[in-house]
XYZ file of C-alpha atoms in Angstrom:
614
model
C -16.564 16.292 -0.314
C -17.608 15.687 3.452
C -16.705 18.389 6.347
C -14.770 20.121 3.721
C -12.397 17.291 3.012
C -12.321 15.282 -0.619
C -13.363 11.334 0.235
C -10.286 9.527 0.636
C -11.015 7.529 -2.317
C -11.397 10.995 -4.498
C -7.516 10.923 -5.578
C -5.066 9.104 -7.496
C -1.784 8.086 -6.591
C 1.595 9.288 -8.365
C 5.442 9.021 -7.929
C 9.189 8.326 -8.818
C 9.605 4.968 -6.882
C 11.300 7.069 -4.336
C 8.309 9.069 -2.735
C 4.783 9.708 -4.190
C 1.647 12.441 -4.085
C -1.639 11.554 -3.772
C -4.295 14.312 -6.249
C -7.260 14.829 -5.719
C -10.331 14.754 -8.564
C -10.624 18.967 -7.739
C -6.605 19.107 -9.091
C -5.423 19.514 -5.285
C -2.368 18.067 -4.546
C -3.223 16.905 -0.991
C -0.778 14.251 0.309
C 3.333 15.121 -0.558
C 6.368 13.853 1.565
C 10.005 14.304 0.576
C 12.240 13.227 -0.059
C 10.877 9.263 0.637
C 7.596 8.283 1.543
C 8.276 8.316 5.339
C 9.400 11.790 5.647
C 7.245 14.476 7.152
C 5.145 16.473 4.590
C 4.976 19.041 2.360
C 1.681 18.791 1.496
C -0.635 17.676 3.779
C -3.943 19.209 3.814
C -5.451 15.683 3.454
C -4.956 15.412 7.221
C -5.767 18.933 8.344
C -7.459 21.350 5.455
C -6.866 24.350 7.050
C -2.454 23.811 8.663
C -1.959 20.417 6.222
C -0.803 22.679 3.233
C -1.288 22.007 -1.062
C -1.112 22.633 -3.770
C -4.661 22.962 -6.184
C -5.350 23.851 -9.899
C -8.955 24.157 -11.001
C -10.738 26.002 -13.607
C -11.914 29.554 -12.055
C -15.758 29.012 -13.400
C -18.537 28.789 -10.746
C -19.404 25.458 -12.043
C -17.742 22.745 -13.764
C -17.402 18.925 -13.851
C -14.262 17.069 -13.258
C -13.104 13.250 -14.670
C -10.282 11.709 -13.673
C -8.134 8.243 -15.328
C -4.909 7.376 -15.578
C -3.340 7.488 -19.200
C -2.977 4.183 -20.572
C -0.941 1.503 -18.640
C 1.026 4.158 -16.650
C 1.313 6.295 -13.428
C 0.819 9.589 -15.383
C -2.911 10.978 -14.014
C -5.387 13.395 -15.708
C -7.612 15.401 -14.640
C -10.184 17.181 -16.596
C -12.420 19.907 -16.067
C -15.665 20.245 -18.038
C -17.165 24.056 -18.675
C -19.824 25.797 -20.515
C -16.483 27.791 -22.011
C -13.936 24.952 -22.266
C -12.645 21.738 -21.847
C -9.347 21.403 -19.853
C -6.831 19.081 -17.904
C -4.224 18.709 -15.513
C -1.548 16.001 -16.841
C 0.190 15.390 -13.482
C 3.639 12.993 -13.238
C 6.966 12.357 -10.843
C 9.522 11.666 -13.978
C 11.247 8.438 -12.208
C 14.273 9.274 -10.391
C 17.676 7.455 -11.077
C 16.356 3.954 -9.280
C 19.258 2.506 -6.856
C 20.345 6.120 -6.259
C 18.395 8.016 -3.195
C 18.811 11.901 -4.232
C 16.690 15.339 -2.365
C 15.255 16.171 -5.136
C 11.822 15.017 -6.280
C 9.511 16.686 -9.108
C 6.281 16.831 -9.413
C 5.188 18.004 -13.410
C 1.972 19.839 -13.336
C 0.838 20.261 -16.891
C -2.427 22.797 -17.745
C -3.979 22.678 -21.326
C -6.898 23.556 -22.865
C -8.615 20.805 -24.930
C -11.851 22.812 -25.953
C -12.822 26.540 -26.046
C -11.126 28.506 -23.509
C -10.309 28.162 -20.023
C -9.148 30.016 -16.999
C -7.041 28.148 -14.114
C -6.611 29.390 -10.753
C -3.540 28.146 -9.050
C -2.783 27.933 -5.525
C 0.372 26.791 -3.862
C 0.726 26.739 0.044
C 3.897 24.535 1.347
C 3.616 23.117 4.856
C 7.111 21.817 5.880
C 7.718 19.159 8.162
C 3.686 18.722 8.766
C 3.275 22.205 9.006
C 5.831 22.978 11.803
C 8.640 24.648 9.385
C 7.775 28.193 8.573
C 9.087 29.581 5.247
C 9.973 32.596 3.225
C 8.436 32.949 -0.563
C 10.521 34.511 -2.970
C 8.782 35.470 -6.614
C 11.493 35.547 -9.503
C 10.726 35.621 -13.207
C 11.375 31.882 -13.287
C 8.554 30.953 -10.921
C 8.637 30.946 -6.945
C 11.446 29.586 -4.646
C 10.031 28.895 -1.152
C 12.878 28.528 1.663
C 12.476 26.820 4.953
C 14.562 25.895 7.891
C 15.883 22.765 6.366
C 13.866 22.397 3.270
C 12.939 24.358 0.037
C 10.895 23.814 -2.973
C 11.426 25.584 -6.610
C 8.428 26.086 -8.870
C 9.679 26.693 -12.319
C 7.007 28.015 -15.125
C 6.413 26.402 -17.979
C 6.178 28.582 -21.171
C 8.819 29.455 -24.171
C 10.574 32.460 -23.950
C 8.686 34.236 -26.931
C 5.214 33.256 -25.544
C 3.151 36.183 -24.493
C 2.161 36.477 -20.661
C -0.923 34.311 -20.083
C -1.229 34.462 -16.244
C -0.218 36.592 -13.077
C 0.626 35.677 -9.769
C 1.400 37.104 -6.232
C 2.251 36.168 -2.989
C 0.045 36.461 0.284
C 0.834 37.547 3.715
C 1.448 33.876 4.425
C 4.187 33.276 2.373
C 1.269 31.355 -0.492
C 1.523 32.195 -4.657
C -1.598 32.742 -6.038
C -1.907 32.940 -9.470
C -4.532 32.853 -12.348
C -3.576 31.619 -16.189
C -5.941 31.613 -19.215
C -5.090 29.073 -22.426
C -7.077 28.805 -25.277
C -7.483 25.673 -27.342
C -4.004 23.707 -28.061
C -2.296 26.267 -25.680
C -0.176 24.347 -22.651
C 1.194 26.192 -19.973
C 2.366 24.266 -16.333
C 4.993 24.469 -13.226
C 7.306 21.951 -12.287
C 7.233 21.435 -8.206
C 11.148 20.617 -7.159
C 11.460 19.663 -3.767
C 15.204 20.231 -3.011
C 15.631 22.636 -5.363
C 17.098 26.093 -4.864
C 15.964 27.957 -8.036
C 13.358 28.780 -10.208
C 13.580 28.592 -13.911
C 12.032 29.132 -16.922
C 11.087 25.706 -18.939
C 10.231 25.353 -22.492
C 6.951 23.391 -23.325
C 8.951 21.250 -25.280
C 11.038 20.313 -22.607
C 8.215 19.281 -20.462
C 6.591 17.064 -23.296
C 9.654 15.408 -23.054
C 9.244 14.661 -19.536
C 6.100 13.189 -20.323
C 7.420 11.049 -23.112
C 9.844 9.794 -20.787
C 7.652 8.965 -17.684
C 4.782 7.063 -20.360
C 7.829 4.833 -22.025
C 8.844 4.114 -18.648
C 5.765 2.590 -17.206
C 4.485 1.153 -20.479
C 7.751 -0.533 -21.106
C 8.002 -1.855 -17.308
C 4.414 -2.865 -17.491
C 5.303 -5.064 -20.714
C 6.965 -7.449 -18.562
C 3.425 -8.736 -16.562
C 2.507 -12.157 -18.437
C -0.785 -11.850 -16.794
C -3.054 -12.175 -19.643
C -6.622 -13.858 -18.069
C -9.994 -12.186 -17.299
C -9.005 -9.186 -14.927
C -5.971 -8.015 -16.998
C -6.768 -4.059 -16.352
C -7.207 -4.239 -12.914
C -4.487 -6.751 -12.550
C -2.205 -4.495 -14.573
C -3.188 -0.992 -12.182
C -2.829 -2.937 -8.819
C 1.048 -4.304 -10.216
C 1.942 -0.272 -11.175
C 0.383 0.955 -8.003
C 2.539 -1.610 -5.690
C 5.437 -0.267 -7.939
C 4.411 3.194 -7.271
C 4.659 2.168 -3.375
C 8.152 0.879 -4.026
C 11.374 2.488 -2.331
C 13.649 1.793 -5.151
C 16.822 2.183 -3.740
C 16.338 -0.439 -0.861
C 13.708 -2.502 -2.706
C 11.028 -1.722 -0.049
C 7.582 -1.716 -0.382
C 5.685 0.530 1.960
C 2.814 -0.854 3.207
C 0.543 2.621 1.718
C 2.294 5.983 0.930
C 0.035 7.794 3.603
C -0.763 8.062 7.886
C -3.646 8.884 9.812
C -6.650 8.295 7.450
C -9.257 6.935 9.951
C -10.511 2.864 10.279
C -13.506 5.112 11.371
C -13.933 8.345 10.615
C -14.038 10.512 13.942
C -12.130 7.191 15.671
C -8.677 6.907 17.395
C -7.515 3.887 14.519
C -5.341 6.108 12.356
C -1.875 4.340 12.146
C 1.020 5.560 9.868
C 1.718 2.999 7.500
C 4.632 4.348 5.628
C 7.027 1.594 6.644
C 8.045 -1.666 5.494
C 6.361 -4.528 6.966
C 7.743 -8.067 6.316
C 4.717 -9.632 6.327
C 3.830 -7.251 3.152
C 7.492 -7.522 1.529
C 7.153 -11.212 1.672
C 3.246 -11.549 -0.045
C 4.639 -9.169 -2.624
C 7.741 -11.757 -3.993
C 4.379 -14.480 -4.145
C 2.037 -11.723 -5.994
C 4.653 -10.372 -8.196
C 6.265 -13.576 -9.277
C 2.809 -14.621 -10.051
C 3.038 -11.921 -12.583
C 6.314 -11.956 -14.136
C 7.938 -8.877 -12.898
C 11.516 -10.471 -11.764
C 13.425 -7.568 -10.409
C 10.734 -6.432 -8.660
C 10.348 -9.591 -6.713
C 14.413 -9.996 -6.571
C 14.444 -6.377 -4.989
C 12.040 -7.640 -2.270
C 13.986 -10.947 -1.639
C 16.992 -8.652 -1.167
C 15.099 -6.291 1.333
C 14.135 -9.319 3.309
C 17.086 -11.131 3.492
C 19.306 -7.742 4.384
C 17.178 -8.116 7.587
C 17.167 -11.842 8.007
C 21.372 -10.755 7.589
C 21.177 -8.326 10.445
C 19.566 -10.668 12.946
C 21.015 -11.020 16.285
C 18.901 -13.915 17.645
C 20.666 -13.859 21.270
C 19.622 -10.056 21.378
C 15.717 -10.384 21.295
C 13.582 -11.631 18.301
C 15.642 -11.920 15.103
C 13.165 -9.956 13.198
C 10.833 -6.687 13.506
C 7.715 -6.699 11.820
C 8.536 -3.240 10.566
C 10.879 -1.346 9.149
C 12.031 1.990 7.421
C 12.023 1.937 3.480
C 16.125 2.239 4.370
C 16.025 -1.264 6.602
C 16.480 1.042 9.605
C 14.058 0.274 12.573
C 13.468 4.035 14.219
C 9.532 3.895 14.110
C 8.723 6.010 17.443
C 5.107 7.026 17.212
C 4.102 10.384 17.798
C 0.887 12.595 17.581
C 0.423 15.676 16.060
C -1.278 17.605 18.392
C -1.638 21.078 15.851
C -3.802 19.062 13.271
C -6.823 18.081 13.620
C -7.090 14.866 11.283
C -9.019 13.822 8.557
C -12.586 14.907 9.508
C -11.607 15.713 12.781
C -10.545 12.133 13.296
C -7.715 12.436 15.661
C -5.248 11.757 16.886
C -3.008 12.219 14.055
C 0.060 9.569 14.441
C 3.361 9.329 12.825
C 5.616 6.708 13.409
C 4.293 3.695 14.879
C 4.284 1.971 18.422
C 4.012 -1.225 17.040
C 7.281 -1.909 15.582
C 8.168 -3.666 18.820
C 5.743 -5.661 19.362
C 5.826 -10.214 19.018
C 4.409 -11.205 15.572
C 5.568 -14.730 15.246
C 3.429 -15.315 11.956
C 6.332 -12.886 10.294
C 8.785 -15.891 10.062
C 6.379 -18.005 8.008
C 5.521 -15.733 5.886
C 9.215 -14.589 5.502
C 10.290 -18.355 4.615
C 7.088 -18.664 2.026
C 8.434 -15.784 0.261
C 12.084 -17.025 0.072
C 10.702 -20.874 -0.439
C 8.549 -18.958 -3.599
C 11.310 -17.581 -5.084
C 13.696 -20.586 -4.806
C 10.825 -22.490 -6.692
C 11.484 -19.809 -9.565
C 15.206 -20.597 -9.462
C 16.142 -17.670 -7.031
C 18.852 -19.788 -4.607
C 19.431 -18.334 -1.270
C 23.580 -17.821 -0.945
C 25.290 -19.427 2.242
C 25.557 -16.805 4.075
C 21.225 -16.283 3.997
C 21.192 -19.871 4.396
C 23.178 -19.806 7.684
C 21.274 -17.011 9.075
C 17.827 -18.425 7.978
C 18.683 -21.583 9.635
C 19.683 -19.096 13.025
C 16.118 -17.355 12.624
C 14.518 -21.402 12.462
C 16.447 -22.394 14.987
C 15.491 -19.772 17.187
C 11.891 -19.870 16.772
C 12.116 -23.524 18.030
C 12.136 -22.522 21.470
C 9.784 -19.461 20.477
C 6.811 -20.119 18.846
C 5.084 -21.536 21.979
C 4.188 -18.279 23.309
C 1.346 -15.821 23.242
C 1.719 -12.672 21.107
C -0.234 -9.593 19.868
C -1.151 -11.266 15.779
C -0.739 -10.309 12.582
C -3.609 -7.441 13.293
C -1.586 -5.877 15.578
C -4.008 -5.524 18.363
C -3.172 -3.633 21.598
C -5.623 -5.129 24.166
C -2.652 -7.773 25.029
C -0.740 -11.003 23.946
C -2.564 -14.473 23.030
C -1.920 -17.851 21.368
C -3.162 -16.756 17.914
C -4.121 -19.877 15.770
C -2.236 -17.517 12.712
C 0.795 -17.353 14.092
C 0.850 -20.673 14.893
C -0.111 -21.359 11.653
C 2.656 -19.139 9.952
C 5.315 -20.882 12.347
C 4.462 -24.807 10.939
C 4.637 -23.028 7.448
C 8.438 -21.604 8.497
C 9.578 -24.634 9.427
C 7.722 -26.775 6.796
C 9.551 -24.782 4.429
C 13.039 -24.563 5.987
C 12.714 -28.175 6.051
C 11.742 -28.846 2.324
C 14.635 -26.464 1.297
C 17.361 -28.341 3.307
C 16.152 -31.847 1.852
C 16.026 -29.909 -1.322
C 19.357 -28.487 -1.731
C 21.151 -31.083 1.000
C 21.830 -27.728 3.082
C 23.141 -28.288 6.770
C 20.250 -27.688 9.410
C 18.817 -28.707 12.031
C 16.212 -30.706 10.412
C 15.445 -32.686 13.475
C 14.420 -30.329 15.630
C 12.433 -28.326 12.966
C 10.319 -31.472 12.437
C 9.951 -31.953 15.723
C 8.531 -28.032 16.149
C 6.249 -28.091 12.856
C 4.744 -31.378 14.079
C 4.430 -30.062 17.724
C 2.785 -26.804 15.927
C 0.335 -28.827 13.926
C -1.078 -31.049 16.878
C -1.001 -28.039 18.855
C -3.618 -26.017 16.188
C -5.799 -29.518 15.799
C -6.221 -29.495 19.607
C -6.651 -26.159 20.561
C -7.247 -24.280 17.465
C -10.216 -26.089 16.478
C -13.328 -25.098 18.466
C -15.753 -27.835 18.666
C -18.957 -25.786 19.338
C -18.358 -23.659 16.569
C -17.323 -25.887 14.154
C -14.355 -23.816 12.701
C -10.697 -22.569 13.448
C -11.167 -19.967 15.808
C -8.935 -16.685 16.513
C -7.214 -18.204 19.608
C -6.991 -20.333 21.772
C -9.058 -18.749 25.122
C -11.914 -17.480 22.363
C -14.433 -19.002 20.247
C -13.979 -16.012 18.284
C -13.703 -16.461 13.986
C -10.588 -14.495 12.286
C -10.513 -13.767 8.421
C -6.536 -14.281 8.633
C -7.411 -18.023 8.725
C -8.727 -18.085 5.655
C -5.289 -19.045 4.446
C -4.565 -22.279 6.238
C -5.808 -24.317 2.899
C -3.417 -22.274 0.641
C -0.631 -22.737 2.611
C -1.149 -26.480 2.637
C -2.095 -26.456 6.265
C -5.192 -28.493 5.230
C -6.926 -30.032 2.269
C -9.427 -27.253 0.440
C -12.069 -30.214 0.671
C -11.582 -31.659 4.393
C -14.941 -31.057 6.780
C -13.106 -29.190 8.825
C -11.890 -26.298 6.101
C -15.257 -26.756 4.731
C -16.863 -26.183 8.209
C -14.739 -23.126 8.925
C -15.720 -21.565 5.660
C -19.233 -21.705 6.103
C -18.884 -20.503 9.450
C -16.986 -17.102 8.324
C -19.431 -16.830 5.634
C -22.141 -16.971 8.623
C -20.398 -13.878 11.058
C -17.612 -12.292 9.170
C -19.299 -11.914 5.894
C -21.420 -9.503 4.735
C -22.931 -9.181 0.900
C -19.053 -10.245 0.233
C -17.697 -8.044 2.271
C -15.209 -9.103 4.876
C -14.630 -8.406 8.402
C -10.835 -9.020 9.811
C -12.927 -10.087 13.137
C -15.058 -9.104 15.755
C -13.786 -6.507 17.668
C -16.738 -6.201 20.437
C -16.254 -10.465 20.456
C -12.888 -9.838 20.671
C -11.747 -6.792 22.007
C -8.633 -5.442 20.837
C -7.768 -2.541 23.157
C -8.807 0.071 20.832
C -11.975 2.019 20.803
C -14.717 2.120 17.835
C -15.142 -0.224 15.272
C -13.971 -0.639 11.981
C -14.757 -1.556 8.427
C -14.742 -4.635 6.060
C -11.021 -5.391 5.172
C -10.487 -5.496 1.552
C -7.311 -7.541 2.103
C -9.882 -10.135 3.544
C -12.163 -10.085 1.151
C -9.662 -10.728 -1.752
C -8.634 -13.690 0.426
C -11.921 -14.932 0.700
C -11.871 -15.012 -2.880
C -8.957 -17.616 -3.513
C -10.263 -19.805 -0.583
C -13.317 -20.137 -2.418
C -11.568 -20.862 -5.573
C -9.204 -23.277 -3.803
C -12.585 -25.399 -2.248
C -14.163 -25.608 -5.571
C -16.756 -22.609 -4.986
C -15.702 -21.248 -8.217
C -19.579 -19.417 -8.981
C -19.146 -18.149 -5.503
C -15.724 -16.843 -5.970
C -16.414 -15.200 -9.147
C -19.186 -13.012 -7.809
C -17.657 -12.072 -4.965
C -14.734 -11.434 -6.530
C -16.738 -8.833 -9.128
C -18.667 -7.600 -6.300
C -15.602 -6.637 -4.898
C -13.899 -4.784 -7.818
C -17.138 -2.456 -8.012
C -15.465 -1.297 -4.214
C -12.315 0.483 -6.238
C -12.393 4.143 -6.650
C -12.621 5.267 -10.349
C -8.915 4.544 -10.760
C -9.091 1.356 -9.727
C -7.819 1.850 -6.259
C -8.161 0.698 -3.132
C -7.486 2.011 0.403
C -7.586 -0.366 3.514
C -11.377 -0.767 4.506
C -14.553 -0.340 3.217
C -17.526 1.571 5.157
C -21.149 0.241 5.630
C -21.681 3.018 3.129
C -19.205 1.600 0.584
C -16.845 4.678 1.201
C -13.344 3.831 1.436
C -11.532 4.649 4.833
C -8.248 3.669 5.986
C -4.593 4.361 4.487
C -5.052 4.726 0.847
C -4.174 3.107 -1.486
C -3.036 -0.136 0.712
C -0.024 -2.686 -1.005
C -1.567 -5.388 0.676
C -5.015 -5.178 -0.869
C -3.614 -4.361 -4.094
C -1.378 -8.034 -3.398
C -4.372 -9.739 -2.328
C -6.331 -8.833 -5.698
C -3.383 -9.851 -7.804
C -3.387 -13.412 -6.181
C -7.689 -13.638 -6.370
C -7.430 -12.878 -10.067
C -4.683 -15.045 -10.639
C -5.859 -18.056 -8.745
C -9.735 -17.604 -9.798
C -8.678 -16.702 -13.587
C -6.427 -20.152 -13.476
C -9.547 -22.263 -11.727
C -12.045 -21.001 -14.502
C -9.836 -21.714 -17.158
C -9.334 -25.170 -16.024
C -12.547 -25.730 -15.260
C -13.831 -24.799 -18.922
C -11.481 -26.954 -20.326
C -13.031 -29.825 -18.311
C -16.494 -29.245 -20.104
C-alpha cells in the first residue's frame, strides 16, 4: 500500500470473457466496468480511493495476513486471511456468460468461508456509476441490496439457505453504501452475488452457488486442456494463455489490449492511456502466440476480428485500417479526462478513450498480414472476398509506406520514417506475395515486389547507422529502439549476420539494464510527452527470443528467468517495470502476456534441440 492505494501489481484479474474485475490481495474489488471492458465503471477506486467506488471484504481483526493464488489452472481467485482466531477466504469468480451472445448482465460470485477457527468479515459495498458521475438510490430487501441509478443498477443477492440462522447484519449509510458484518465458524460459507443489470435481490442457496463454482472450474480447466504446450515454463505459459482469454471480448473475438485506463508509465506522470480497446497490432501477435499453443478457436476468433476490419476498409477514404478499435469493431475512441478523480497516486490526468486511434501506424499492415500468413500456414484459408480486400489494403500501401508516421509506440512529439514500420511494410508485402504464389491468387504481385524490394534497400541505406553500428529508431536519429529487435524473426535478416549481431550488442549496451528493457530513449528521443518511463516487459520478452534466435541460448535463459521473478504473485504482468521492480502501467497487459508465450516457446524449443545435439 503506497498513498493509500494497493500497488498495482497487488490484485488478480477475473471475468466472463465479456468484461472483467481486477481484486485486490485486501479482498477489495477495485477495478469493475459493465457491461464490456470499455464501459465506464462501477468500481473504480483503483483510480481515485476516495470518488472511484468498491467493493471490499476483509476479516474485522486488527491484524491479519492475507495470501492470494489462483485455484488450479483457472480464473477462479482466492484470497485468504490469516488470524490469531481463524483462517478464512474469499473464493471470487464471473461464471462465463453465454460466449457469442453480448447480454447486461454480468456477476461477480463473492464466496466467504471459514477454513479454521472462527472469523468475522466486514463487508463494504460502495457503487460508483459511470466513473462516479451517476448518483444512486440503495434499497435494503431481505434478499440483499438493489442499488438504482440513472441508467444502471446492480442486485446483491445473499447467499445462505433459508433455514440457516442470521449470521451477519447490514445497513445502509447516508451515501447510499451497505455496510455489513458476518461471522462463520469452521465449514460455515456464507457470500453475495454482485449482478450488474439486475433489478432484484434474492435469496441464494449455498448449494446453488457451489454450483456456480463447479461450473466456472470445469470451464477453464477443460478450455485450458486444449494448450499442447508441454516444455519448461508450462505454469506460467498456461496463466499468461487464461489471462489473454480473460482479456477476450467473446462475442466479437477481440482482445483488449489490458482490461484497465489510467494506471501511470510513472507514477505522478501525465502517461496514463486507456487501453481498453482493440489494437490490431495486439489481435494479430495473439493468432502467432495462441496458435503456438494450440488453442484454435481462440486464434480463429482473432482472424475473424481482423479480417471484419480488413472487410470494412475503404482505401479511397483515408488509411484502410485504424490501429484501434472497440471490442465491437466500432472505431468511437474520443479521449477524455476525468477532471473529478484524481488518479492513481495522484497521477493525473485520468484519460478515457484515446486520441490515438487516428493517428498513421504503417507497421499495422505487416503485422496484420503475419497474422493471416500464420494462420494460413495452419490450414486457416482466407475466403475471396478477404483475399480481394487484402490485396486492396497491399495495393494501397504501395503508394503509402514511403511516408513518415508516429510508430508502433505511439509517440506524440510528431511523424518520422520509423525503421519498424518500414520493417512491418516489407513483411506485408513479403507475405501477400508468398500467399498469391502459394494459392495462384490474382494480385498485383509486380508491384508488391517492386515495394518490398524498394522497402528493403530503403532500411539497408538509411536504417542502418554506421557510427553506431546498429539499426537505429529512424531515419534523422542515431537513436536505438527495442521494437527492432524483431527484424531477425521476421526474416528481415539472418540471426547470425554482423549486422543483427552488431545491433544486438548495441541494445544490450543502452537499452538494457540487468535484463531489463527499455522501449527507447525518450530524453534521446523525445516523444512529446513529459517524464520518463519504465522498462517494457513486452521488450524484454522480445529480447528473449532474439537471443534464442542468434544462438545466445545461456543468455536467453537467464534473462528470460530473471524476467519471470518481475510477475506479481499470480503470475501477472502489467505494462512496465519501475527501477524499484514495482509494476506500473495498465495491468495486466495482453501484449506482455503474448510476448512471454512466444519467449517460452521459442527458448523451450532451442534448448530442447540443443540437448539433443549433445
Amino acid at each position: 500500500m503506497k498513498d493509500g492505494y494497493p500497488l498495482i501489481e497487488d490484485h488478480g484479474l477475473i471475468g466472463d470473457l465479456q468484461t472483467s474485475a481486477l481484486v485486490s490481495t485486501d479482498g477489495s474489488i477495485d477495478w469493475f466496468c459493465a457491461p464490456r471492458f470499455d464501459s465506464p465503471s462501477v468500481f473504480g477506486a483503483l483510480l481515485d480511493r476516495e470518488k472511484g467506488g468498491f467493493c471490499r471484504v476483509r476479516p474485522t481483526a486488527d491484524a491479519f495476513t492475507t495470501k492470494q493464488l489462483y485455484f488450479p489452472d483457472t480464473a477462479v481467485l482466492v484470497t485468504r486471511y490469516l488470524t490469531e482466531s481463524g483462517v478464512g477466504e474469499v473464493v471470487d469468480f464471473m461464471p462465463v456468460t453465454s460466449a457469442r451472445v453480448p447480454t447486461e448482465h454480468h456477476r461477480i460470485v463473492r464466496m466467504l468461508r471459514c477454513i479454521r477457527g472462527q472469523m468475522s468479515f466486514e463487508i463494504d459495498i460502495a457503487p460508483r456509476f459511470d466513473y462516479g458521475r451517476e448518483p444512486h438510490e440503495t434499497q435494503i430487501t431481505e434478499g440483499g441490496a438493489v442499488f438504482r441509478g440513472a441508467s444502471t443498477t446492480m442486485a446483491v443477492s445473499l447467499v445462505r439457505e433459508p433455514e440457516d440462522e442470521q449470521l451477519g447484519r447490514g445497513a445502509a449509510d447516508e451515501a447510499g453504501d451497505v455496510h455489513a458484518e458476518v461471522t462463520l465458524n469452521m465449514g460455515e460459507m456464507r457470500g453475495m452475488i454482485l449482478d450488474v443489470g439486475g433489478t432484484e435481490a434474492r435469496r441464494t442457496s449455498v448449494g446453488e452457488v457451489w454450483g456456480l463454482f463447479n461450473g466456472t472450474v470445469k470451464f477453464w480447466t477443460t478450455w485450458l486442456e486444449q494448450c499442447t504446450y508441454t516444455g519448461r515454463w508450462r505454469e506460467m505459459v498456461n496463466r499468461s494463455a487464461i489471462t489473454l482469454k480473460l482479456m477476450t471480448y467473446a462475442p466479437s473475438g477481440g482482445l483488449v489490449a489490458a482490461p484497465t485506463a489510467a494506471l501511470p508509465e510513472q507514477v505522478g506522470g501525465e502517461r496514463n492511456w486507456d487501453y481498453r480497446f482493440t489494437w490490431v497490432r495486439d489481435a494479430s501477435f495473439s493468432v502467432y502466440a495462441l496458435l503456438r499453443l494450440g488453442f484454435i478457436e481462440e486464434a480463429v476468433a482473432f482472424g475473424a476480428w481482423m479480417r471484419e476490419r480488413v472487410i470494412d476498409t475503404h482505401p479511397d477514404g483515408g488509411t484502410p485500417l485504424n490501429i484501434m478499435y472497440r471490442i465491437d469493431g466500432s472505431s468511437d475512441l474520443s479521449e477524455e479526462s476525468l477532471e473529478h478523480w484524481e488518479g492513481y497516486r495522484k497521477s493525473f490526468p485520468v484519460r478515457v478513450g484515446n486520441g490515438a486511434a487516428d493517428q498513421l501506424q504503417l507497421d499495422i499492415y505487416g503485422e496484420m498480414m503475419d497474422s493471416l500468413y500464420s494462420a494460413d500456414a495452419r490450414g486457416f484459408q482466407m475466403n475471396y472476398e478477404g483475399w480481394l480486400k487484402m490485396c486492396d489494403v497491399l495495393d494501397w500501401l504501395v503508394d503509402h509506406w514511403d511516408q513518415p508516421e508516429e510508430g508502433i509506440w505511439e509517440t506524440r512529439g510528431g511523424r518520422q520514417d520509423f525503421t519498424y514500420g518500414r520493417l512491418m511494410c516489407w513483411v506485408a508485402f513479403d507475405r501477400g506475395i508468398r500467399l498469391a504464389a502459394k494459392h495462384g491468387r490474382p494480385a498485383s504481385a509486380d508491384q508488391w515486389m517492386a515495394a518490398r524490394d524498394a522497402v528493403f534497400q530503403q532500411i539497408m541505406e538509411k536504417g542502418w547507422n554506421e557510427e553506431r553500428q546498429a539499426f537505429v529508431q529512424h531515419y534523422q536519429t542515431n537513436v536505438l529502439d527495442a521494437s527492432l529487435l524483431r527484424m531477425a524473426a521476421l526474416g528481415f535478416i539472418s540471426p547470425t549476420d554482423p549486422m543483427w549481431q552488431s545491433t544486438l550488442e548495441a541494445m544490450d549496451g543502452e537499452l538494457v539494464t540487468d535484463s531489463l528493457v527499455y522501449r527507447y530513449d525518450p530524453e534521446a528521443s523525445p516523444d512529446g510527452l513529459r517524464g520518463s518511463e519504465g522498462t517494457f516487459s513486452l521488450c524484454t520478452f522480445t529480447y528473449v527470443e532474439a537471443l534464442a534466435g542468434a544462438g545466445h541460448l545461456d543468455k536467453a535463459r537467464v534473462t528470460f528467468e530473471k524476467m519471470l521473478t518481475y510477475a506479481n504473485h499470480l503470475g501477472l504482468y502489467s505494462e512496465e517495470i519501475a527501477l524499484t521492480g514495482e509494476q506500473i502501467g495498465n495491468f495486466p497487459q495482453a501484449f506482455t502476456h503474448l510476448a512471454l508465450i512466444n519467449a517460452a516457446v521459442t527458448l523451450d524449443e532451442r534448448l530442447t534441440r540443443r540437448a539433443a545435439r549433445r
